mmCIF file of C-alpha atoms in Angstrom:
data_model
loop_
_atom_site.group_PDB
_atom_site.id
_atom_site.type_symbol
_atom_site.label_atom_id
_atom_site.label_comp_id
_atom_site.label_asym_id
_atom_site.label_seq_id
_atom_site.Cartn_x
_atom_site.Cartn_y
_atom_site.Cartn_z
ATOM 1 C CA UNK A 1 11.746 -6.944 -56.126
ATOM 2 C CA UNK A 2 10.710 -6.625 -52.404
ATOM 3 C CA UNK A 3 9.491 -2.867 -51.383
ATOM 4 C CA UNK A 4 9.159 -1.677 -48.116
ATOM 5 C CA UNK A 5 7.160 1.872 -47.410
ATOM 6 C CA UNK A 6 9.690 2.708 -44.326
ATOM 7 C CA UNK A 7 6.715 4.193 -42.626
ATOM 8 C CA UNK A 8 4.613 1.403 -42.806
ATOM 9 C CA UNK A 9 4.289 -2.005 -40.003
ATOM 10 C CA UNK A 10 4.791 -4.558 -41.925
ATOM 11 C CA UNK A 11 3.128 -7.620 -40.970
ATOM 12 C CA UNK A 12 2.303 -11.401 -41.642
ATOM 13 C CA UNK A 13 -0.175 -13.955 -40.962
ATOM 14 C CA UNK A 14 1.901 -16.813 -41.359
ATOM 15 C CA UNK A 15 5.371 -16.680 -39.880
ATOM 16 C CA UNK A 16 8.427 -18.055 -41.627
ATOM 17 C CA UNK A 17 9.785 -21.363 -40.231
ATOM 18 C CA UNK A 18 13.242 -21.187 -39.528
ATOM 19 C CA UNK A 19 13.339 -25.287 -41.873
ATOM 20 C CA UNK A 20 13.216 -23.138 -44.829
ATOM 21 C CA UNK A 21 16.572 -22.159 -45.103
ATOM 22 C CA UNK A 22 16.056 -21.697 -48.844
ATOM 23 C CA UNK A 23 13.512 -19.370 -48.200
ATOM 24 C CA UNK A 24 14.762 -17.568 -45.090
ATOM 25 C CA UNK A 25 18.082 -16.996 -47.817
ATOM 26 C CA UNK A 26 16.192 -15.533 -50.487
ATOM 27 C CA UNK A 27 13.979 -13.101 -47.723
ATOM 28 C CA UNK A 28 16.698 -12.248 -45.733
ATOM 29 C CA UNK A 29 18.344 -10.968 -49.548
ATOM 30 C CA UNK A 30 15.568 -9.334 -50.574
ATOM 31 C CA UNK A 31 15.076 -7.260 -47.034
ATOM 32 C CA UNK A 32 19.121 -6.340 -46.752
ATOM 33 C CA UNK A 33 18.440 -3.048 -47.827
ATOM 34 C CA UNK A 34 15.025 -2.296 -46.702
ATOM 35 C CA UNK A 35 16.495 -2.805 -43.273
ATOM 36 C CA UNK A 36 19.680 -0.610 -44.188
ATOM 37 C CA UNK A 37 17.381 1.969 -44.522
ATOM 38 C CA UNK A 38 15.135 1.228 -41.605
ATOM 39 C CA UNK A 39 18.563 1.867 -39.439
ATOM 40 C CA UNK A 40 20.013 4.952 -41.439
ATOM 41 C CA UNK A 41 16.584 6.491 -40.506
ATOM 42 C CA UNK A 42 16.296 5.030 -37.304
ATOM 43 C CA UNK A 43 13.286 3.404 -37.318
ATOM 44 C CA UNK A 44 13.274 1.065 -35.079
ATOM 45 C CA UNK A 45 9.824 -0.114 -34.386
ATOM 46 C CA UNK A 46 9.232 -1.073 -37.970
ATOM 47 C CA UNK A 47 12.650 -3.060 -37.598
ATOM 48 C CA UNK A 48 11.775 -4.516 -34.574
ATOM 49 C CA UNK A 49 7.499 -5.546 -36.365
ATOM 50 C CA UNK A 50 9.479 -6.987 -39.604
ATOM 51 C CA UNK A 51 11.445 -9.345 -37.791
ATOM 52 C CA UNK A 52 9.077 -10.160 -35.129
ATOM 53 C CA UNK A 53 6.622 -10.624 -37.816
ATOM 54 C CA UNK A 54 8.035 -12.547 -40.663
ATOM 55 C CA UNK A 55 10.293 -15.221 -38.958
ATOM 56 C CA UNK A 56 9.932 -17.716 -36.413
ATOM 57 C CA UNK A 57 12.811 -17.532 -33.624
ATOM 58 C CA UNK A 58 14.737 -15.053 -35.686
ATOM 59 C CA UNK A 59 17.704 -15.392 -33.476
ATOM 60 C CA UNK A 60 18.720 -18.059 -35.082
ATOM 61 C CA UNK A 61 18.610 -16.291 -38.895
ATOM 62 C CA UNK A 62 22.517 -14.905 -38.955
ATOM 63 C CA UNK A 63 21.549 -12.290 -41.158
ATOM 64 C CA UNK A 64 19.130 -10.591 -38.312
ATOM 65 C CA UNK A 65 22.105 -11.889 -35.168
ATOM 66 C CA UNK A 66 24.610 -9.589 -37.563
ATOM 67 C CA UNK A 67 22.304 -7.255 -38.165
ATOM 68 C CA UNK A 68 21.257 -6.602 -34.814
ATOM 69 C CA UNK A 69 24.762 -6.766 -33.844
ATOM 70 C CA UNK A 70 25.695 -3.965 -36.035
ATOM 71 C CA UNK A 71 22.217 -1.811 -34.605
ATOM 72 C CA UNK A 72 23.550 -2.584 -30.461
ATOM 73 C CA UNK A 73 27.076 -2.366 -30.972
ATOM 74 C CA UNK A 74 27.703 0.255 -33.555
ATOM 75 C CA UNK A 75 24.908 2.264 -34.945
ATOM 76 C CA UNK A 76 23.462 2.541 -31.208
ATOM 77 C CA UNK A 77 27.187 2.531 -29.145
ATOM 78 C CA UNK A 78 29.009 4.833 -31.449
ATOM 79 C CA UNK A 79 26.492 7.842 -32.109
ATOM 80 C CA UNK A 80 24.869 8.499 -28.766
ATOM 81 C CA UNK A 81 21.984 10.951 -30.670
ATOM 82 C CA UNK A 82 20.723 7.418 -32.150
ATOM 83 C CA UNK A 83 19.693 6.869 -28.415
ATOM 84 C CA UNK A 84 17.024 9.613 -28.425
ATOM 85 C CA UNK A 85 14.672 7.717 -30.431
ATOM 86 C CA UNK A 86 15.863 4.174 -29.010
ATOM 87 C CA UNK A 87 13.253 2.976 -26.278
ATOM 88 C CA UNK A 88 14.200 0.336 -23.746
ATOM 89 C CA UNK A 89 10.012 0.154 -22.629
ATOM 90 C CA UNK A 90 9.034 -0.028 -26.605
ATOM 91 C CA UNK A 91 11.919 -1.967 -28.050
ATOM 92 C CA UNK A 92 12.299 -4.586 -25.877
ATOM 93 C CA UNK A 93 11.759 -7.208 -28.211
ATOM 94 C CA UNK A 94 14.429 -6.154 -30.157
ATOM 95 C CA UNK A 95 16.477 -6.526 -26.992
ATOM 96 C CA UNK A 96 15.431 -10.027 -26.381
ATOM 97 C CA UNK A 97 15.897 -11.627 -29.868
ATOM 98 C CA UNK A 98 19.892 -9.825 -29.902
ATOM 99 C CA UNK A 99 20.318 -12.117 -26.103
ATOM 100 C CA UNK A 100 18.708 -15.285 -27.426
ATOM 101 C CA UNK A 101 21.356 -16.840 -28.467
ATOM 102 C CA UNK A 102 22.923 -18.983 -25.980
ATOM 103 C CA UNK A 103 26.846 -18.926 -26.816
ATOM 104 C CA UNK A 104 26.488 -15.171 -26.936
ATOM 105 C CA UNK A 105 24.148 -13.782 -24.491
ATOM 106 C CA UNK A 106 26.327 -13.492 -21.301
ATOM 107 C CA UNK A 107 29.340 -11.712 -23.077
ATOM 108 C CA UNK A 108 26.710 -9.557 -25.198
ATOM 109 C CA UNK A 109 24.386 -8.988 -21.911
ATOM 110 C CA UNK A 110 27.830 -7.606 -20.219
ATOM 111 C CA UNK A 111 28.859 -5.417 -23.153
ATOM 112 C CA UNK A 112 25.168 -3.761 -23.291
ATOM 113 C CA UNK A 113 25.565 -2.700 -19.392
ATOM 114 C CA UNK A 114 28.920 -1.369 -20.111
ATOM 115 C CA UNK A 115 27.948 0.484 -23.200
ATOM 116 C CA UNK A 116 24.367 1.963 -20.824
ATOM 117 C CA UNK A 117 23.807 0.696 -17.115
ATOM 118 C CA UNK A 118 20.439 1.536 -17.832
ATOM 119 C CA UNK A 119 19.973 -1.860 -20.361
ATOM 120 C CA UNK A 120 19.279 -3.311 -16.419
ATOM 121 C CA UNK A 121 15.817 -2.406 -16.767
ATOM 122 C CA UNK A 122 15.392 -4.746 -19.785
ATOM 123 C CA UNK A 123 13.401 -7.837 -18.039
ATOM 124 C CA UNK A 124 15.281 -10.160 -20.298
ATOM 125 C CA UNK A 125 18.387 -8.376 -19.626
ATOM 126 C CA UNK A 126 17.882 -9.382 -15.719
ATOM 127 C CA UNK A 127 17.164 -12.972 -16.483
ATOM 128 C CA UNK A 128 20.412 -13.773 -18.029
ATOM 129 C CA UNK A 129 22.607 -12.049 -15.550
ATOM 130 C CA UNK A 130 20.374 -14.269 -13.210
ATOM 131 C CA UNK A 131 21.449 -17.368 -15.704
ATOM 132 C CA UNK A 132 24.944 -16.603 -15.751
ATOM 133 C CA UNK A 133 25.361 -16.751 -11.566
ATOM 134 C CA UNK A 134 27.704 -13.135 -12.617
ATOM 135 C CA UNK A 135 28.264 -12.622 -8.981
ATOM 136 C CA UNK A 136 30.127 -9.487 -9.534
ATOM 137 C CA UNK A 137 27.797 -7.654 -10.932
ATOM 138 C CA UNK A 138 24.636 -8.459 -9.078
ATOM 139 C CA UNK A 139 26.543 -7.572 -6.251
ATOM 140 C CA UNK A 140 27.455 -4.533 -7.133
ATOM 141 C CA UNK A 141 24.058 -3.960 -7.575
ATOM 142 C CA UNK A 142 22.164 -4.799 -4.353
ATOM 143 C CA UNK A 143 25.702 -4.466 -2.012
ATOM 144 C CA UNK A 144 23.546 -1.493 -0.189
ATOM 145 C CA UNK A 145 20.522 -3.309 0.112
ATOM 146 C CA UNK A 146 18.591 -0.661 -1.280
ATOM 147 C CA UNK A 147 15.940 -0.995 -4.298
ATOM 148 C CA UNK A 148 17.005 -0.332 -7.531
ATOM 149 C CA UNK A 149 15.307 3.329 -8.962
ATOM 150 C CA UNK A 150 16.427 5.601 -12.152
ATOM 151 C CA UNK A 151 17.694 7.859 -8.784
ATOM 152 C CA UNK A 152 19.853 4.848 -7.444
ATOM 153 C CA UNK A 153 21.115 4.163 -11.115
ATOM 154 C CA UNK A 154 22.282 7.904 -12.152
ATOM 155 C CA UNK A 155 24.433 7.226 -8.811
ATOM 156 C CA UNK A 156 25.738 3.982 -9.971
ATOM 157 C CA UNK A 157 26.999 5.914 -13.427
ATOM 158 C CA UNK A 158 29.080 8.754 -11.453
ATOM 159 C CA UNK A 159 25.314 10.802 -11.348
ATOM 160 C CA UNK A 160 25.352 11.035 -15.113
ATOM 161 C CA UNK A 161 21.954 10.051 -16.843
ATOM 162 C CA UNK A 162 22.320 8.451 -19.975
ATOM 163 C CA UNK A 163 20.349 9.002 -23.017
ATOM 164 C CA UNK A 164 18.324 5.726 -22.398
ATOM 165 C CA UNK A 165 16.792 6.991 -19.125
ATOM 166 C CA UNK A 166 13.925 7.697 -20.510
ATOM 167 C CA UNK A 167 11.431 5.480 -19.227
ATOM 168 C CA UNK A 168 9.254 5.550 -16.096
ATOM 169 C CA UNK A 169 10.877 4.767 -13.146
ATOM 170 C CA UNK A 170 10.228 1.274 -11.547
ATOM 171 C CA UNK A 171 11.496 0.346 -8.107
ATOM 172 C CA UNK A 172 13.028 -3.211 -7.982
ATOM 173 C CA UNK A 173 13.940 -5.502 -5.034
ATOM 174 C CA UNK A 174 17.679 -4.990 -5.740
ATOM 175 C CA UNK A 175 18.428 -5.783 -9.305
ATOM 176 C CA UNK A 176 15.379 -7.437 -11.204
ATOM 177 C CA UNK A 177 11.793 -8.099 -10.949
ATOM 178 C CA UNK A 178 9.542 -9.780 -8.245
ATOM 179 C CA UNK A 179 8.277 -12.015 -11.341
ATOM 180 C CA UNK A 180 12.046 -12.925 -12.460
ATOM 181 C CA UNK A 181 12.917 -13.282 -8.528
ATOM 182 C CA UNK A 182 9.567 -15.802 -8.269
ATOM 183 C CA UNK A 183 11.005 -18.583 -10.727
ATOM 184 C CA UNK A 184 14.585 -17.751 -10.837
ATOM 185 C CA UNK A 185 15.558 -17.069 -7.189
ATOM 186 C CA UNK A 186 17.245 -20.580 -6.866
ATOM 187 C CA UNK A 187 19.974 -18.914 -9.083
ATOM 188 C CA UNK A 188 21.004 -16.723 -6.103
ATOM 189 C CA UNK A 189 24.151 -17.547 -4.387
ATOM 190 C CA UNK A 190 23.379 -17.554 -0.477
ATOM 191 C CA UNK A 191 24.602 -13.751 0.079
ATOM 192 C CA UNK A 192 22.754 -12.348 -2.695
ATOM 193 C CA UNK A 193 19.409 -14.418 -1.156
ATOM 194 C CA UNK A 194 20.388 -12.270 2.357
ATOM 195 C CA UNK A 195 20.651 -9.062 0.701
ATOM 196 C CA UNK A 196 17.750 -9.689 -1.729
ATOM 197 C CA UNK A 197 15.882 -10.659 1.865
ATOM 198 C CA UNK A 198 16.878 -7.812 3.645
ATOM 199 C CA UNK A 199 15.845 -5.266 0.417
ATOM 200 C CA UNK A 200 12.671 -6.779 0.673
ATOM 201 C CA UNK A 201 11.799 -6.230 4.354
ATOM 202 C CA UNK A 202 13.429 -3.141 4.799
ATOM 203 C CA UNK A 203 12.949 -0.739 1.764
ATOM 204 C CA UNK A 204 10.569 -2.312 -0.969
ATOM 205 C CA UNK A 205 7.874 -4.436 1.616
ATOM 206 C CA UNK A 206 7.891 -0.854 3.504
ATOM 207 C CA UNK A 207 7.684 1.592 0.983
ATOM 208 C CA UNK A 208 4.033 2.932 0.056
ATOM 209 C CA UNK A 209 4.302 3.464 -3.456
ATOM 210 C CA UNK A 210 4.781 0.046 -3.973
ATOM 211 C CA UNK A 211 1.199 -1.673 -5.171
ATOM 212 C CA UNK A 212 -0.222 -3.969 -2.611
ATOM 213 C CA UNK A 213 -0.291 -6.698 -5.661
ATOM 214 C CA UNK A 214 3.584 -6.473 -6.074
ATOM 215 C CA UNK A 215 4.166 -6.467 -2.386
ATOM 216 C CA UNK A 216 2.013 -9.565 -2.132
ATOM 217 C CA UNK A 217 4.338 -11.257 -5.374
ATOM 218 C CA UNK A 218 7.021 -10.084 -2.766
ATOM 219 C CA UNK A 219 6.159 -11.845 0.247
ATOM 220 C CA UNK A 220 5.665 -15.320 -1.823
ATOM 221 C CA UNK A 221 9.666 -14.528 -3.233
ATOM 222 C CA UNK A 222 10.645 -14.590 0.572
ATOM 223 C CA UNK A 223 9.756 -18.522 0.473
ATOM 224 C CA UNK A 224 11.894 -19.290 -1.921
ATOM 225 C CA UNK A 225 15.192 -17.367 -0.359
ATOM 226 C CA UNK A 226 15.425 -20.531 2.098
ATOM 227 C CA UNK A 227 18.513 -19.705 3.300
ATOM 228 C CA UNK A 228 17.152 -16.777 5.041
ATOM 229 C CA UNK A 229 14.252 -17.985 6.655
ATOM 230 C CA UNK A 230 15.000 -16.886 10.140
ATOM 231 C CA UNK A 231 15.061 -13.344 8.761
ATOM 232 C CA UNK A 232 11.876 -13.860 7.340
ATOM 233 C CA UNK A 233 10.160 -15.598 10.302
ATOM 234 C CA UNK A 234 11.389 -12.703 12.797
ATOM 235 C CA UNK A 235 10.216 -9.745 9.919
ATOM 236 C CA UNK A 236 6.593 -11.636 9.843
ATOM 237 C CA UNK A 237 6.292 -11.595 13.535
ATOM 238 C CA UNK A 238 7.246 -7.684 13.255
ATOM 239 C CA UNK A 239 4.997 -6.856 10.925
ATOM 240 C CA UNK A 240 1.988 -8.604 12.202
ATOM 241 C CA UNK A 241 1.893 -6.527 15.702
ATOM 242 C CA UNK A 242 2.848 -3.223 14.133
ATOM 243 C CA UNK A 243 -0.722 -2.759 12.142
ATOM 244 C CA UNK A 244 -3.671 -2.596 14.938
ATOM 245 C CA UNK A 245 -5.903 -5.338 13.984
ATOM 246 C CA UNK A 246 -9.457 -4.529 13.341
ATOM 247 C CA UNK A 247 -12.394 -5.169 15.268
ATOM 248 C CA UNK A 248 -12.640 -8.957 16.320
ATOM 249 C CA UNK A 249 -16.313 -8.992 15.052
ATOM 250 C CA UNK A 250 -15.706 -7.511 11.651
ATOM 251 C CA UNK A 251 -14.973 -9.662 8.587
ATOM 252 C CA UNK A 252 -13.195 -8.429 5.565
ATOM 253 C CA UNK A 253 -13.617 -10.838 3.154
ATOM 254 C CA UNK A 254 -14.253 -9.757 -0.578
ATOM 255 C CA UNK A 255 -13.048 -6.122 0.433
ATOM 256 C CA UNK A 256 -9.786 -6.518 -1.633
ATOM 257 C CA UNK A 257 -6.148 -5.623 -0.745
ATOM 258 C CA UNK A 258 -4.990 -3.248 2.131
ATOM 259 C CA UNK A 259 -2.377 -2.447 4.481
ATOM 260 C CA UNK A 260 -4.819 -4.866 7.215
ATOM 261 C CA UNK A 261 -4.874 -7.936 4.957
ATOM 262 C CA UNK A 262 -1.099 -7.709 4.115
ATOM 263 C CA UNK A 263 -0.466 -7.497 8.031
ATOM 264 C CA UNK A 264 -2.578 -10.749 7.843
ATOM 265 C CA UNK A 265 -0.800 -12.484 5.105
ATOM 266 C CA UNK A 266 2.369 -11.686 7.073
ATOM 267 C CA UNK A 267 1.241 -13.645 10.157
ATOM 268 C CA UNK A 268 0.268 -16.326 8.138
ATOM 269 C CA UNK A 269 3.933 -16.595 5.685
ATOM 270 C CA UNK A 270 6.056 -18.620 8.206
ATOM 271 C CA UNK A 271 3.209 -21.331 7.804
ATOM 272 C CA UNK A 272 4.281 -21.725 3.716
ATOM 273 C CA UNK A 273 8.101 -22.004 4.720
ATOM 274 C CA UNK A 274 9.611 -25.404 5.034
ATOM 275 C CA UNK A 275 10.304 -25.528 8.057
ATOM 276 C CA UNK A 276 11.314 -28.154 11.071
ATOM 277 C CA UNK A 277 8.713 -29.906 12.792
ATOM 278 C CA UNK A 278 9.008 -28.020 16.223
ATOM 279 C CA UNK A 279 9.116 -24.629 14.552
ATOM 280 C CA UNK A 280 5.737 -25.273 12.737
ATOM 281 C CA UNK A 281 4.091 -26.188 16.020
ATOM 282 C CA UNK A 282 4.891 -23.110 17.159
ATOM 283 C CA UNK A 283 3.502 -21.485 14.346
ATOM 284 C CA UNK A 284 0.007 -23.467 14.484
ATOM 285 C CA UNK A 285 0.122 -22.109 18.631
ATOM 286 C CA UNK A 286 0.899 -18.588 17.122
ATOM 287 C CA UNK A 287 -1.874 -18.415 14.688
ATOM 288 C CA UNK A 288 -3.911 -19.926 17.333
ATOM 289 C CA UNK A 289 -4.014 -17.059 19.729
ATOM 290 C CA UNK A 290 -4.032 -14.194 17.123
ATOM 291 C CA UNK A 291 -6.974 -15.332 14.877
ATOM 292 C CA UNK A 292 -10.315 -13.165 14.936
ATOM 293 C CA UNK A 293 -13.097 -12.855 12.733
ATOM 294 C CA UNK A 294 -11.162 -10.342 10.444
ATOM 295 C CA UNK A 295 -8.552 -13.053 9.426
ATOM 296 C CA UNK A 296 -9.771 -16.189 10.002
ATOM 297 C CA UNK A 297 -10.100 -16.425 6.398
ATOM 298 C CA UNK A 298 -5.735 -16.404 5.970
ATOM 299 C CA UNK A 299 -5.361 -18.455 8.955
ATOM 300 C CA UNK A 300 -7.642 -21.101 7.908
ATOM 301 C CA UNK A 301 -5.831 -21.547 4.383
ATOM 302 C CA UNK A 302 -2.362 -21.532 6.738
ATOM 303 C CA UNK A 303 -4.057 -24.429 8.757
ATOM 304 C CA UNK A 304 -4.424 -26.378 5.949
ATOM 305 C CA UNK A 305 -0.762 -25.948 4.747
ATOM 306 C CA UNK A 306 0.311 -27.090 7.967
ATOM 307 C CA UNK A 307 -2.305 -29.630 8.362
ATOM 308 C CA UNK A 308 -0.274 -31.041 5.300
ATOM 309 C CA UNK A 309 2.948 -30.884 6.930
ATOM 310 C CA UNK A 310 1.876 -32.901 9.745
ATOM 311 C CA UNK A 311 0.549 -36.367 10.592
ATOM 312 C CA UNK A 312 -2.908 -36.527 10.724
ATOM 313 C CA UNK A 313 -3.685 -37.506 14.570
ATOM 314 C CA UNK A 314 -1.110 -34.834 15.376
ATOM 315 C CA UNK A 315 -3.129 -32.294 14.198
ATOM 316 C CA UNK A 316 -6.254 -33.425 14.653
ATOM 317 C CA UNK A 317 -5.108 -33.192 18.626
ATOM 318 C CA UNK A 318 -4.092 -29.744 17.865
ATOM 319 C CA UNK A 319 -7.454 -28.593 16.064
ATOM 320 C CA UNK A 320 -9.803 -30.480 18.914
ATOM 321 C CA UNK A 321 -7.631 -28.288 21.742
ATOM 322 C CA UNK A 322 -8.001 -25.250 19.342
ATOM 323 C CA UNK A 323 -11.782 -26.020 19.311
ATOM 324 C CA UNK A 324 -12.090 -26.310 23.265
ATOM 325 C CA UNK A 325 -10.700 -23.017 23.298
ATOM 326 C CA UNK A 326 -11.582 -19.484 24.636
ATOM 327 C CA UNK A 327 -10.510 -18.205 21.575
ATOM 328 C CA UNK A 328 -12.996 -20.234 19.058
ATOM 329 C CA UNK A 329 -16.298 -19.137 20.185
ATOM 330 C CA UNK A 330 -15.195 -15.447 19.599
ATOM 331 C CA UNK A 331 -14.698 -16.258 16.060
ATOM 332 C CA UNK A 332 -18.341 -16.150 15.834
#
């Protein structure tokens, strides 16, 4: 007969493969009432390390999609106490395995945020209401263009905090992550790309809290959200005269992120965007005139993107007048 110690982390070398149904059958018996009693006391790290740790994709197992059914939907939703020792930062997993499976994930995704708004802050939890295009909800969610905080979230819920905000608070650009928004922002309809836009050069790319390396993830979102490049293109021209550039003779290579070199990777975003042929010559003239010693290191890796973009005499005419400039000796 299996045993389980219900304060002990169970844990395998070898996962389970989910083509042994025979032996998935005979597991999944023998842990039935180790994981009744896992829930009655709610333990639900060791849950989450014994099925993490014994099967491979678990989701697919319909003893664990019941039984995790039961943990979300009852044992969690009905006694609100449960919540107190139910962590959205340390049972995550958990989270993830319950929205795996694809004919259930949308309707279950929507019936978690109804049952706690704050499920939003599951990462996994954003990606499928990314998947499922719900326009409704996401714009609900960024329809003030405003970041998403645990302040922003009470509001949301009639200013009632729930028993699951109980994590640190983490500002995001409107509804999700800059990672999800990276590789999933094609899934934005074009108004939720202008109000995603305008949250990100308004309130997250201006607020100093937010960690250089996020605000630099943030910038490279802005060229996928094509549909609002002349936003963009006006927002980098702002914010590359409103920081004082440094000294002309002083190069800051190697000296790491600041507010200088974000001013600098500003200048140089509308070079990355795919743009017509006239406005990138304008660009290449732009970077032209404002490169010193201090960025000539951003603008030169922006040269080469456009130096892709165009034909190679063009540019080559472009660089030689660059070159005969009063501009390039100062460069040093």
């Amino acid at each position: 007969c299996f045993e389980c110690d219900l304060t002990f982390d169970f844990s395998l070398s070898i996962k389970i493969s989910k083509s042994y149904k025979i032996a998935h059958q005979l597991l999944t018996e023998q842990l039935q009432e180790t994981f009744t009693k896992l829930l009655e006391n709610n333990y639900y790290t060791q849950i989450q390390n014994l099925i993490t740790q014994i099967f491979e994709d678990p989701w697919c197992i319909s003893f664990i999609d019941q039984f995790l059914e039961k943990l979300f939907f009852h044992h969690l939703a009905i006694n609100e106490t449960m919540l107190t020792t139910f962590s959205i930062d340390q049972h995550q997993e958990l989270i993830r395995i319950f929205l795996k499976n694809p004919e259930k994930c949308f309707e279950r995704v929507k019936k978690l945020l109804e049952l706690d708004i704050a499920y939003i802050y599951v990462d996994y939890v954003q990606q499928r209401l990314l998947f499922s295009k719900n326009v409704e909800y996401i714009d609900h969610l960024i329809q003030d263009e405003k970041c998403l905080t645990l302040t922003k979230l009470k509001q949301l819920n009639g200013n009632v905090e729930t028993k699951l905000m109980r994590f640190e608070d983490k500002k995001l650009p409107g509804f999700t992550t800059v990672e999800n928004l990276l590789f999933y922002a094609n899934y934005l309809t074009n108004n939720q790309q202008l109000k995603i836009t305008n949250i990100l050069h308004n309130d997250y790319l201006e607020d100093k809290t937010v960690s250089m390396s996020n605000k630099f993830k943030a910038i490279k979102v802005l060229k996928h959200l094509k549909t609002t490049y002349p936003l963009t293109l006006k927002w980098s021209e702002k914010i590359a005269t409103k920081i004082p550039s440094v000294s002309s003779n002083v190069s800051r290579r190697g000296r790491g992120a600041n507010s200088q070199s974000f001013a600098d990777i500003a200048l140089c975003l509308p070079a990355m965007l795919d743009l017509f042929k006239s406005d990138i010559l304008k660009i290449f003239d732009s970077l032209m005139i404002k490169i010193n010693a201090s960025n000539a290191k951003y603008v030169s890796d922006a040269m080469l993107v456009i130096s892709r973009k165009l034909i190679d005499e063009q540019f080559l005419g472009l660089y030689l007048k660059f070159v005969k400039s009063e501009q390039f000796p100062k460069l040093g």
